[in-house]
PDB file of C-alpha atoms and ligand atoms in Angstrom:
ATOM      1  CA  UNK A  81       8.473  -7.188 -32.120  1.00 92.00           C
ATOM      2  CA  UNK A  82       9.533  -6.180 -28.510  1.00 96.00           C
ATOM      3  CA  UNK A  83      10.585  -9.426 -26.336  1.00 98.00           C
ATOM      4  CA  UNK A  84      10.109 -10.989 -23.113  1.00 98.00           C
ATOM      5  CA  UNK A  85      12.456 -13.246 -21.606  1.00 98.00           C
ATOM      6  CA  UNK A  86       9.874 -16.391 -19.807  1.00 98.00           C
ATOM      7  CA  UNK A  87      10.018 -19.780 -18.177  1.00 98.00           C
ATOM      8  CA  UNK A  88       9.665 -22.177 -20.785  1.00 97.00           C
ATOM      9  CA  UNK A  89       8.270 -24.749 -22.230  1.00 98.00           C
ATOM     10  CA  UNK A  90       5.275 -22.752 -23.502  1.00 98.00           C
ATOM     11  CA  UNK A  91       2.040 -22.828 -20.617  1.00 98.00           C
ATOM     12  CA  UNK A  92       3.825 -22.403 -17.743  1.00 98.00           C
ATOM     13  CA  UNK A  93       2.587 -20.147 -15.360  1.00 98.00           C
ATOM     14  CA  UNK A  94       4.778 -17.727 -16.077  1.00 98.00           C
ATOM     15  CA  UNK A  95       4.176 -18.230 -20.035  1.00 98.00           C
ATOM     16  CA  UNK A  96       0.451 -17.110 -18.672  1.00 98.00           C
ATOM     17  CA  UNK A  97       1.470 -14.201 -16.022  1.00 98.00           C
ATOM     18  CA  UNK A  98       3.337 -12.725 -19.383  1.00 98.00           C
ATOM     19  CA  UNK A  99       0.059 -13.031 -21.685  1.00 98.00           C
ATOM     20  CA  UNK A 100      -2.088 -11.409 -19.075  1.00 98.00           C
ATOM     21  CA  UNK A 101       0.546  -8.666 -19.080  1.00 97.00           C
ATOM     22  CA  UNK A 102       0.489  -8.562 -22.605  1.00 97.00           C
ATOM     23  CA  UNK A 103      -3.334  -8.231 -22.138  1.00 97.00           C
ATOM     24  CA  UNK A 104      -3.052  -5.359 -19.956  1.00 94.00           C
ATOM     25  CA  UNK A 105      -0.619  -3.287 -21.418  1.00 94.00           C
ATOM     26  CA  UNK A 106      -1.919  -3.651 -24.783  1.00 94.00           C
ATOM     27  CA  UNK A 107       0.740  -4.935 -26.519  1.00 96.00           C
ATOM     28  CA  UNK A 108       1.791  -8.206 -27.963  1.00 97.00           C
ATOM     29  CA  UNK A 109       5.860  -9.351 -27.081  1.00 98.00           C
ATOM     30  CA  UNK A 110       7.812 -12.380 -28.431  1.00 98.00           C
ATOM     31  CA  UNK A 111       7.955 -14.785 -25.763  1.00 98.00           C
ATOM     32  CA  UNK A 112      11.234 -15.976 -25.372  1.00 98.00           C
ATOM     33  CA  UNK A 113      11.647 -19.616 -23.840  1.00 98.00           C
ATOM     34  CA  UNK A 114      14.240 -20.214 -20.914  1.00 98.00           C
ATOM     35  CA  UNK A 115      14.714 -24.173 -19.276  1.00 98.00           C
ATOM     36  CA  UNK A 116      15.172 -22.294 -15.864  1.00 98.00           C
ATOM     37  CA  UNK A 117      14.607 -19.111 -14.002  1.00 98.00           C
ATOM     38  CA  UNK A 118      18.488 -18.258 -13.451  1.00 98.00           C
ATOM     39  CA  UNK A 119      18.352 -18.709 -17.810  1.00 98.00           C
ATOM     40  CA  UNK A 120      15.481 -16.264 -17.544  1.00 98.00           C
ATOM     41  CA  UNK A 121      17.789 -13.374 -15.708  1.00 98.00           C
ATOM     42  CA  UNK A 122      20.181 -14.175 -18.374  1.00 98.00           C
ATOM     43  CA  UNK A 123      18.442 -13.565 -21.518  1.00 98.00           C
ATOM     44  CA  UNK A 124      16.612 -10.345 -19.565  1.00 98.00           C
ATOM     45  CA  UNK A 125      20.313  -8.532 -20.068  1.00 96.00           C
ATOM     46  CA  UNK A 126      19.863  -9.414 -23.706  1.00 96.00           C
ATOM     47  CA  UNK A 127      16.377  -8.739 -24.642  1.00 97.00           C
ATOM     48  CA  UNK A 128      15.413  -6.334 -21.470  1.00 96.00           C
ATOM     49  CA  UNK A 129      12.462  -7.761 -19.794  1.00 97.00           C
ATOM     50  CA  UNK A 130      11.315 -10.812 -18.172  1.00 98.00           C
ATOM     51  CA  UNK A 131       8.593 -12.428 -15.556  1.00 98.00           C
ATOM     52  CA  UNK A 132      10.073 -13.446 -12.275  1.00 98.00           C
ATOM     53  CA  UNK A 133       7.328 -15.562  -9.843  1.00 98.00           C
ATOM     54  CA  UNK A 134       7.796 -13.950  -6.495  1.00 97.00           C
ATOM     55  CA  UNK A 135       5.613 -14.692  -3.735  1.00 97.00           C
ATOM     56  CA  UNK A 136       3.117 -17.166  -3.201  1.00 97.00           C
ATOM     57  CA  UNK A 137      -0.059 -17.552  -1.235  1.00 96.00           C
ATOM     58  CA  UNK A 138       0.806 -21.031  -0.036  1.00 97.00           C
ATOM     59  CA  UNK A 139       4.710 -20.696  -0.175  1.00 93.00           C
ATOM     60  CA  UNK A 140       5.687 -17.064   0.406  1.00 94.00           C
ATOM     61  CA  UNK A 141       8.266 -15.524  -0.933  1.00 95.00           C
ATOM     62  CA  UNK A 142      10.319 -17.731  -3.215  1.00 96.00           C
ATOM     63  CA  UNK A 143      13.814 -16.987  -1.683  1.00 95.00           C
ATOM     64  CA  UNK A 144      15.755 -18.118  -4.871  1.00 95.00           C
ATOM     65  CA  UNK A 145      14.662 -16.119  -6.827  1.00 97.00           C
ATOM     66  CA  UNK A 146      14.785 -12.736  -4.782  1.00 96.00           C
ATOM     67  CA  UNK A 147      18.168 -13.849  -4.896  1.00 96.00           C
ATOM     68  CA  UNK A 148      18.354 -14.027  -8.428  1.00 97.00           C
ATOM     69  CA  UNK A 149      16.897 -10.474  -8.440  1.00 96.00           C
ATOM     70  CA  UNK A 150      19.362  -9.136  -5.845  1.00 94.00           C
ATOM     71  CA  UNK A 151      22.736 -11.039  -7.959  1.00 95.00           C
ATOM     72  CA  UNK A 152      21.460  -9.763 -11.372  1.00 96.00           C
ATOM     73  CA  UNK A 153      20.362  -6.237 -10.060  1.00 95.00           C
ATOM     74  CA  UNK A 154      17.302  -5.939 -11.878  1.00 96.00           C
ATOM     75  CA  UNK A 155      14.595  -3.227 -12.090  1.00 96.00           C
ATOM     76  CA  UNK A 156      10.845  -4.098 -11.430  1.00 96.00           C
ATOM     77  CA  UNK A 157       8.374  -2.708 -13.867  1.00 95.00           C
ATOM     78  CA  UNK A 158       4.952  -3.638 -12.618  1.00 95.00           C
ATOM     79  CA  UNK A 159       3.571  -7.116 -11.097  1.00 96.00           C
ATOM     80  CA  UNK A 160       0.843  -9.448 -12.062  1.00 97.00           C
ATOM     81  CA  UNK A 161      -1.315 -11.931 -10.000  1.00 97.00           C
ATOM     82  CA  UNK A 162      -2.392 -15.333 -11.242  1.00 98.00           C
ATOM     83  CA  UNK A 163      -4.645 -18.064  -9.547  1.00 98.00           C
ATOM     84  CA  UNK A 164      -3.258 -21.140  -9.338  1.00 98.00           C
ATOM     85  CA  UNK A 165      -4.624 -24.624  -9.063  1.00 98.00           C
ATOM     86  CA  UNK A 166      -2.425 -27.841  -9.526  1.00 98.00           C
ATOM     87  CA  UNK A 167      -3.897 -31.706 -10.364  1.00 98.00           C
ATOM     88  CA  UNK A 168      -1.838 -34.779  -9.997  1.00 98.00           C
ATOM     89  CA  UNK A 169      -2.028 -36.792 -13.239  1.00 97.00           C
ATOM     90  CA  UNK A 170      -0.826 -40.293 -13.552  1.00 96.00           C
ATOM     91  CA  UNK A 171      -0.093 -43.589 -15.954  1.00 95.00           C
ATOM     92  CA  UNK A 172      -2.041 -45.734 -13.650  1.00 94.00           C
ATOM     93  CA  UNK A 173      -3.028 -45.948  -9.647  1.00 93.00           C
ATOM     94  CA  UNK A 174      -0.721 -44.548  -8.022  1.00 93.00           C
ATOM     95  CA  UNK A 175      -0.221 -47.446  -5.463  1.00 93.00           C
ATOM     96  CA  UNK A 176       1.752 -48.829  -9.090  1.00 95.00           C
ATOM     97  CA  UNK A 177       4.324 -45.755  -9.855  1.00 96.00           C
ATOM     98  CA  UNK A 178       7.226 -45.095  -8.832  1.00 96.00           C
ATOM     99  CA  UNK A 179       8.221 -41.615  -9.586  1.00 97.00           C
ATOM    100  CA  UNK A 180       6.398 -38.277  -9.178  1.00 98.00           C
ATOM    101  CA  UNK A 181       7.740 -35.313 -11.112  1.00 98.00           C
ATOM    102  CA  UNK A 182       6.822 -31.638  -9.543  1.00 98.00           C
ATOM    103  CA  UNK A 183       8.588 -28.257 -10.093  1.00 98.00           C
ATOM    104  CA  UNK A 184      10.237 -27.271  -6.447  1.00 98.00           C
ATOM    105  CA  UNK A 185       7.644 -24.210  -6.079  1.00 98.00           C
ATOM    106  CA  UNK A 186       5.017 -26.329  -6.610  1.00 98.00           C
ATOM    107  CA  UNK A 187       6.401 -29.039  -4.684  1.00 98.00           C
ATOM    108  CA  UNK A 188       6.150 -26.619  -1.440  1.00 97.00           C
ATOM    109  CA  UNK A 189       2.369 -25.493  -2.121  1.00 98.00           C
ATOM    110  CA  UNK A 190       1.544 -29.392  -2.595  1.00 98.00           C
ATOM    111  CA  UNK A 191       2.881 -30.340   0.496  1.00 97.00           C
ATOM    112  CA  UNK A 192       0.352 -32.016   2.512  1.00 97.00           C
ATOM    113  CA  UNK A 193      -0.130 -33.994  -1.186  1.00 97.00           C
ATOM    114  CA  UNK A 194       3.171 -35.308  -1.134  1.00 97.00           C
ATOM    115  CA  UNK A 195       3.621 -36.108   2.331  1.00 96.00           C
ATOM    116  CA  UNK A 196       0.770 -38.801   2.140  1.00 95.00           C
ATOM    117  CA  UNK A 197       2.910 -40.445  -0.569  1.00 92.00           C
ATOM    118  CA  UNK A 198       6.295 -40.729   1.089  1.00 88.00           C
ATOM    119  CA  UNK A 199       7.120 -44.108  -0.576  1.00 91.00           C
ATOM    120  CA  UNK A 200       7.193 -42.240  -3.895  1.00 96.00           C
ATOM    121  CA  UNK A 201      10.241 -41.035  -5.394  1.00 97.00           C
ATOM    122  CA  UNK A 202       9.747 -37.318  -5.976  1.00 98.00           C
ATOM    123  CA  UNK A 203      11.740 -35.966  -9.013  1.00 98.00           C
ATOM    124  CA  UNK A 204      12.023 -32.011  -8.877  1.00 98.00           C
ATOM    125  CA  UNK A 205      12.217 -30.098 -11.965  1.00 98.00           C
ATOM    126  CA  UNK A 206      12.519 -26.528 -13.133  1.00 98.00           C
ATOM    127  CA  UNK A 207       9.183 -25.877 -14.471  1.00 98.00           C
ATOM    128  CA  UNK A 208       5.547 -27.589 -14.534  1.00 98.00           C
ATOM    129  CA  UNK A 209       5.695 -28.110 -18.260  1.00 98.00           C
ATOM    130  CA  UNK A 210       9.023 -29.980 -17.873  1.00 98.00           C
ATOM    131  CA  UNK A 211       6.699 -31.673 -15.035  1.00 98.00           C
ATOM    132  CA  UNK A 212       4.405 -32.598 -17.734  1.00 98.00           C
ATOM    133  CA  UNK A 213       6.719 -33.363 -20.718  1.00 98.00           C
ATOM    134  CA  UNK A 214       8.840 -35.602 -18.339  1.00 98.00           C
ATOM    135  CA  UNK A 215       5.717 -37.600 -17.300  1.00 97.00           C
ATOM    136  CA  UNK A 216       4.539 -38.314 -20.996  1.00 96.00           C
ATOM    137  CA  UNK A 217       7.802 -39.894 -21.553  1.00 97.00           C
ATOM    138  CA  UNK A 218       8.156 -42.179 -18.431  1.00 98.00           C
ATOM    139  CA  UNK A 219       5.283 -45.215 -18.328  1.00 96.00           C
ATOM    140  CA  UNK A 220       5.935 -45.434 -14.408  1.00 97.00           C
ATOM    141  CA  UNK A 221       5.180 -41.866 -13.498  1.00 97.00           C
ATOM    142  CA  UNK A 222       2.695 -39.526 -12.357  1.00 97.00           C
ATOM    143  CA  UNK A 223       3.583 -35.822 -12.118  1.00 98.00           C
ATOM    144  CA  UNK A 224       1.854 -32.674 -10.620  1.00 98.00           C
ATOM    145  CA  UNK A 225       0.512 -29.948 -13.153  1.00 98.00           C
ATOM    146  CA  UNK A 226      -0.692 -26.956 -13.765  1.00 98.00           C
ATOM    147  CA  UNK A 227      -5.068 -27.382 -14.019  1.00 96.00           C
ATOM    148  CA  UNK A 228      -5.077 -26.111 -17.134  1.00 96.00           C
ATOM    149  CA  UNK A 229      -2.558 -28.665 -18.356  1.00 96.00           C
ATOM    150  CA  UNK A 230      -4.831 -31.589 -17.523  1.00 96.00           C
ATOM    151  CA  UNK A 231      -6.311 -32.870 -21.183  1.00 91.00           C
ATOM    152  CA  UNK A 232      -7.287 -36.535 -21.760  1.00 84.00           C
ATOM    153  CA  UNK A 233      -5.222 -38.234 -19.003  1.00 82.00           C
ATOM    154  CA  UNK A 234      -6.010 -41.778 -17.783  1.00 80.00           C
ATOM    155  CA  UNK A 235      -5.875 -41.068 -13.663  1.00 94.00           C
ATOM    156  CA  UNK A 236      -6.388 -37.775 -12.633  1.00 96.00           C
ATOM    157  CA  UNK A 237      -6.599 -36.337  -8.593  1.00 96.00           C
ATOM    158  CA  UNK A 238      -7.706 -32.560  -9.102  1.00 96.00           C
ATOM    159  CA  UNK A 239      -6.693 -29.894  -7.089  1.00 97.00           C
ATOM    160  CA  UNK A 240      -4.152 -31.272  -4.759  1.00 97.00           C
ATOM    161  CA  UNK A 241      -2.626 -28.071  -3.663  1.00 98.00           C
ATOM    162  CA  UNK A 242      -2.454 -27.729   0.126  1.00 98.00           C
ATOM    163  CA  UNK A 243      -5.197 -24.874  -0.239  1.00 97.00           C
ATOM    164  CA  UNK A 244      -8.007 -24.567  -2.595  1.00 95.00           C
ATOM    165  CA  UNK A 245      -7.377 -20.040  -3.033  1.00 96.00           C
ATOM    166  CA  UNK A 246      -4.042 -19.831  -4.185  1.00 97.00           C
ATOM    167  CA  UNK A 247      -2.227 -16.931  -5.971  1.00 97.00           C
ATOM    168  CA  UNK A 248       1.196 -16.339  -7.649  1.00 98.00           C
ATOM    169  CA  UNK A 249       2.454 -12.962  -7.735  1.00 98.00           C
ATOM    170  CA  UNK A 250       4.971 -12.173 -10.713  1.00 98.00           C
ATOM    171  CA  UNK A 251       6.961  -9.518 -11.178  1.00 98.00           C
ATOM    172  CA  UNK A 252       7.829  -8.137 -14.441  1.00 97.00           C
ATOM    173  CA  UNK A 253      11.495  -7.187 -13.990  1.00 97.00           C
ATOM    174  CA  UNK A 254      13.815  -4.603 -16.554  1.00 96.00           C
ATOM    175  CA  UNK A 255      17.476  -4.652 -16.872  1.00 94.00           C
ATOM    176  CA  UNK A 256      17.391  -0.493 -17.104  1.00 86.00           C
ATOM    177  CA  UNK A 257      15.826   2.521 -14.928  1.00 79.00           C
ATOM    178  CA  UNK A 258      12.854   3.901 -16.585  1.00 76.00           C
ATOM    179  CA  UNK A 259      10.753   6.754 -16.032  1.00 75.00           C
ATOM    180  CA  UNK A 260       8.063   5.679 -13.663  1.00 75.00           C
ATOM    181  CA  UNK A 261       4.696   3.945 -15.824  1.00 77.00           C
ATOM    182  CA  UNK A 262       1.208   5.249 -13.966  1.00 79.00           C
ATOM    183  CA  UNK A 263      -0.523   2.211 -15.842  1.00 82.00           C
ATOM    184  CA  UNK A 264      -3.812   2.429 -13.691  1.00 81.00           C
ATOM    185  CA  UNK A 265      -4.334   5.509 -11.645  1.00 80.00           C
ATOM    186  CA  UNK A 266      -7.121   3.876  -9.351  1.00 85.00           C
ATOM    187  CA  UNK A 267      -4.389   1.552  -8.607  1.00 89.00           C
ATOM    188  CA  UNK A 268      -2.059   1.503  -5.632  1.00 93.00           C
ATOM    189  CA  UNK A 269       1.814   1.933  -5.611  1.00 94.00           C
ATOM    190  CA  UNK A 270       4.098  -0.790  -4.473  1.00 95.00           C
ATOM    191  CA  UNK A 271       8.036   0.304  -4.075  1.00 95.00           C
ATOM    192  CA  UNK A 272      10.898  -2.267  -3.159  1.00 96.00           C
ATOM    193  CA  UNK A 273      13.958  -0.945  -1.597  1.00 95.00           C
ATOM    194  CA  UNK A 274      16.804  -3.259  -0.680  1.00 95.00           C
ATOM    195  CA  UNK A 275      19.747  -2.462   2.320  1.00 90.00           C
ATOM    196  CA  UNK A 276      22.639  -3.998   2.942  1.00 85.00           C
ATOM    197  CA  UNK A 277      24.319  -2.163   6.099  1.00 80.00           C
ATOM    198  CA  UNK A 278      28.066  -2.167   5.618  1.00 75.00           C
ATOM    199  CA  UNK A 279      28.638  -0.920   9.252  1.00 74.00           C
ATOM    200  CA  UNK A 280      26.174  -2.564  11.138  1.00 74.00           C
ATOM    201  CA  UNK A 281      25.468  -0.852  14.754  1.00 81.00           C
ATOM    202  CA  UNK A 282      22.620  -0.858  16.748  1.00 85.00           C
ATOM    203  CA  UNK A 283      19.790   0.235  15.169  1.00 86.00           C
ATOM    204  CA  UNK A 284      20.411   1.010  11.833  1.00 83.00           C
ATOM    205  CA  UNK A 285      16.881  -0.771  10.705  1.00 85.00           C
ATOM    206  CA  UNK A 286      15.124   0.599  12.918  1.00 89.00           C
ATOM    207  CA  UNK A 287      16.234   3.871  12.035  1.00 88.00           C
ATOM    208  CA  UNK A 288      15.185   3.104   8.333  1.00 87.00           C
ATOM    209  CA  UNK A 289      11.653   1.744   9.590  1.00 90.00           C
ATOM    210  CA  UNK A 290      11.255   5.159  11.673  1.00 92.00           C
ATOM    211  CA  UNK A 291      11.279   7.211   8.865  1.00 91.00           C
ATOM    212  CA  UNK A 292       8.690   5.331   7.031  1.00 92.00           C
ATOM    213  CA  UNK A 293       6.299   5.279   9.801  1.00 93.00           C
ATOM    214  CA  UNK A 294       6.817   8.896  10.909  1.00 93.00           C
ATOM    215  CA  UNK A 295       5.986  10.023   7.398  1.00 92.00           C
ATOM    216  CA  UNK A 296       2.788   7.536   7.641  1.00 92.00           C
ATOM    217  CA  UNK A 297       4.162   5.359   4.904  1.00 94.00           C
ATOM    218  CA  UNK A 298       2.676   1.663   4.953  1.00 95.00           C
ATOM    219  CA  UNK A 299       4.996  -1.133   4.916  1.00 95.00           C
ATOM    220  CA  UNK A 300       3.838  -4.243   3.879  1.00 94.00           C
ATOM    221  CA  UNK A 301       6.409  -6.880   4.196  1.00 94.00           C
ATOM    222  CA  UNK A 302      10.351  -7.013   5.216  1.00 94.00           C
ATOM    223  CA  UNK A 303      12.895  -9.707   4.547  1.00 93.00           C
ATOM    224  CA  UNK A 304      16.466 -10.903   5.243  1.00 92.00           C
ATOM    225  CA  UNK A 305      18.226 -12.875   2.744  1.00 93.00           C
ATOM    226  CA  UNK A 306      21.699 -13.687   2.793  1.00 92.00           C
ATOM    227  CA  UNK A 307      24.389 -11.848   0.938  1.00 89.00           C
ATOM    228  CA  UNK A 308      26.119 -15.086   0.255  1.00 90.00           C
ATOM    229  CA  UNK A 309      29.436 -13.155   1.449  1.00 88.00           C
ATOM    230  CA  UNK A 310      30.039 -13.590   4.839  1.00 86.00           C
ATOM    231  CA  UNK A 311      27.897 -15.504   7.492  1.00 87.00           C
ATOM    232  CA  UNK A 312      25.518 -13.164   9.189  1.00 83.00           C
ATOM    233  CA  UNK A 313      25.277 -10.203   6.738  1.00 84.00           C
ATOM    234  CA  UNK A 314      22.139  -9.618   5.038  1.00 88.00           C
ATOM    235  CA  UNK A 315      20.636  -7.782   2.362  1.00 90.00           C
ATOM    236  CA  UNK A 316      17.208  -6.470   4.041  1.00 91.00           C
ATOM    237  CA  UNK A 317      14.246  -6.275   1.117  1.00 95.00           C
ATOM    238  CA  UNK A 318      11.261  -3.528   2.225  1.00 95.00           C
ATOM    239  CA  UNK A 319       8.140  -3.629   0.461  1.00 96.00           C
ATOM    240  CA  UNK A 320       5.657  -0.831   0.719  1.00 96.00           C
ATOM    241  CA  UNK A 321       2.431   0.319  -0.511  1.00 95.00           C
ATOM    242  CA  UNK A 322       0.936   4.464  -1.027  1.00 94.00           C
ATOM    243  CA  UNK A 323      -2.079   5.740  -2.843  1.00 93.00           C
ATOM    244  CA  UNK A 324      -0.933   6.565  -6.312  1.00 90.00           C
ATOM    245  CA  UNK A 325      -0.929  10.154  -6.106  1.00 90.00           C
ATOM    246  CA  UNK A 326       1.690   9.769  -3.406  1.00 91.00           C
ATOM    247  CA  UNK A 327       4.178   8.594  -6.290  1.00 86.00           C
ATOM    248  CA  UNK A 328       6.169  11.835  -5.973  1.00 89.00           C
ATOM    249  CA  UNK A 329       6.083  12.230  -2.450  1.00 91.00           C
ATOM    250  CA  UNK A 330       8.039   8.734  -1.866  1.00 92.00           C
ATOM    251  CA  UNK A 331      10.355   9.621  -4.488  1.00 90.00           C
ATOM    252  CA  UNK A 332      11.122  12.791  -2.006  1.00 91.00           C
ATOM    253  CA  UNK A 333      11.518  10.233   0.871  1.00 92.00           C
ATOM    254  CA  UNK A 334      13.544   8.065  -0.879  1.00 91.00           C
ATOM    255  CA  UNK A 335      16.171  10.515  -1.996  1.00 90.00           C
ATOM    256  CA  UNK A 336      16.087  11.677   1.672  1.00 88.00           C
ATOM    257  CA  UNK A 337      16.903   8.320   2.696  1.00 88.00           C
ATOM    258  CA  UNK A 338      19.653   7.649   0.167  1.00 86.00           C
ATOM    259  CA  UNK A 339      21.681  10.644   1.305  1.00 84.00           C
ATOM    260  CA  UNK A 340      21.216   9.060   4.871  1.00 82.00           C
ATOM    261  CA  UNK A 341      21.395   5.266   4.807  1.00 83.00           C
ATOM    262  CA  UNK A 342      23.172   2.744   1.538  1.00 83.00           C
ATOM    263  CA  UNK A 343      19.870   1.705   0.373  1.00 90.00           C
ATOM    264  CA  UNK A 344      18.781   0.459  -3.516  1.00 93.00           C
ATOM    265  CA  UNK A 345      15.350   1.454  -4.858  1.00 94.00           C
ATOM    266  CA  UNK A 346      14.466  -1.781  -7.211  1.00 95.00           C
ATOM    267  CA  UNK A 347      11.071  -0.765  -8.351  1.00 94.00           C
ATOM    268  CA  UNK A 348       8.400   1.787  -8.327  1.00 93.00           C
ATOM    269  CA  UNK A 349       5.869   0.413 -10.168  1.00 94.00           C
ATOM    270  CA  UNK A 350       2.164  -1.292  -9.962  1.00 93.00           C
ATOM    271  CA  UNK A 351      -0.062  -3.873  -9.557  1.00 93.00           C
ATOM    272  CA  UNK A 352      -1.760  -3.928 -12.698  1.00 91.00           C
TER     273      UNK A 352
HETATM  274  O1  PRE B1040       6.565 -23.796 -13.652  1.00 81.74           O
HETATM  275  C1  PRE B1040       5.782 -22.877 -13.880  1.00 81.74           C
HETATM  276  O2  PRE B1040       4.684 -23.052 -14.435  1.00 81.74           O
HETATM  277  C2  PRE B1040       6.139 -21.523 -13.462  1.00 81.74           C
HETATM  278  O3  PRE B1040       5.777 -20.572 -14.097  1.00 81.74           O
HETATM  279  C3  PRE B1040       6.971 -21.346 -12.215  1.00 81.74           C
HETATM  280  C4  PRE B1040       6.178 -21.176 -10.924  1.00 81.74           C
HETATM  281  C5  PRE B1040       7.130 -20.655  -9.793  1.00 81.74           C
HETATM  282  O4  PRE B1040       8.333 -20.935  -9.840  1.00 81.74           O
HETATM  283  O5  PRE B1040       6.600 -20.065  -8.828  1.00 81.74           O
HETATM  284  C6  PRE B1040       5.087 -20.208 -11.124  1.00 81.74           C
HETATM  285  C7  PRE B1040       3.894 -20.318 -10.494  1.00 81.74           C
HETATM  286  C8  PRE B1040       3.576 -21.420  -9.563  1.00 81.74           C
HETATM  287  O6  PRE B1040       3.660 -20.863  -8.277  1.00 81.74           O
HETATM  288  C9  PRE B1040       4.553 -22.539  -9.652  1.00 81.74           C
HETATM  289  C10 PRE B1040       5.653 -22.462 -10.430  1.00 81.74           C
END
């Protein structure tokens, strides 16, 4: 059976985003379990795919791990969307423990949560099931969790995210260039290109952005992350967005942009 590398323990989010993948795409893969998400771009070398969260309503863009996507040089396949909803559970009233434990993505869309509860030690961990699996061992704790997590606990406060709509957008990342996958052909195109000038002048973004708009090509987001290198260099990330007919026709603009400008295509792939 084909594998998929995933944030472990099993029911994470991301265990989820991978099933309704799975669901999608009409296949079944063999989830494989990592403790963290730089162990999940690890194993994706091995066993060539895995599901990287991305951008959140509440949070944004999660600017670890587009880092971890830029230092591993990974493809991106297609994305999924998930709803999210988090619950604090607890031993006993909270007035009595001394600990919270909350993954660090969650811990920024649960913000206005937390800050009502300064005088509580707040443990971070790598994933909500860790969350959840350090709480059950620790009498004096409470910890944030996924909604669907919540089963028979003594103290529950639901939905303590800062928003009640909240979404997680995942992308399901490659470690090799494949043909391009039409899976839905109602469905827009997303692309991701990534820059890093390596003679910076006056501008050479703008430049970039100029042929996108005079070939009526919608952008939808752009970030700056640092290159970790050098203070004040940048890899820039462009997302953009075309009817899915168009696929062929931003090919043609990428290639013209390549011979001008050192940019990286990451993925051409959907929404699905
Ligand atoms: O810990 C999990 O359940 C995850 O899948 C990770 C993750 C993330 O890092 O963004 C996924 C979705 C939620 O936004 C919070 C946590």
């Amino acid at each position: 059976m084909k594998k998929i590398a995933v944030l472990g323990p099993k029911h994470t989010y991301s265990d989820e985003a991978c099933s309704l993948f799975e669901n999608k795409t009409n296949q079944e893969l063999e989830h494989i379990y990592a403790s963290n998400i730089r162990e999940v771009m690890k194993l994706v070398d091995e066993v060539g795919i895995g599901i990287l969260p991305i951008e959140n309503t509440l949070e944004g863009y999660i600017g670890q791990h587009i880092d971890l996507l830029l230092e591993f040089g990974y493809l991106i396949d297609s994305e999924v969307k998930l709803d999210i909803t988090f619950s604090l559970v607890s031993h006993k009233a909270l007035k009595d423990i001394k600990r919270i434990y909350v993954q660090y993505a969650t811990k920024n869309q649960c913000l206005k949560f937390l800050s009502t509860h300064k005088d509580i030690d707040i443990i971070v961990t790598d994933s909500n099931v860790t969350s959840f699996d350090m709480y059950q061992k620790d009498e004096d704790s409470a910890a944030i969790i996924p909604n669907h997590l919540v089963k028979d606990e003594v103290f529950v406060i639901k939905d303590v995210a800062d928003e009640m709509v909240n979404h997680t957008r995942f992308l399901v990342i490659k470690n090799k260039q494949q043909e391009f996958k039409l899976y839905a052909k109602d469905k827009d195109i997303k692309a991701t290109l990534v820059i890093t000038p390596k003679n910076d002048r006056p501008g050479l973004l703008y430049d970039i952005l100029k042929v996108f708009s005079d070939r009526n090509i919608n952008l939808i987001s752009i970030m700056s992350r640092p290159t970790k290198k050098e203070i004040g260099t940048y890899h820039f990330l462009i997302e953009l967005e075309a009817k899915s007919e168009e696929y062929v026709y931003i090919q043609t603009v990428f290639e013209e942009l390549k011979d001008l400008y050192d940019i990286k295509v990451i993925g051409l792939y959907q929404s699905i």
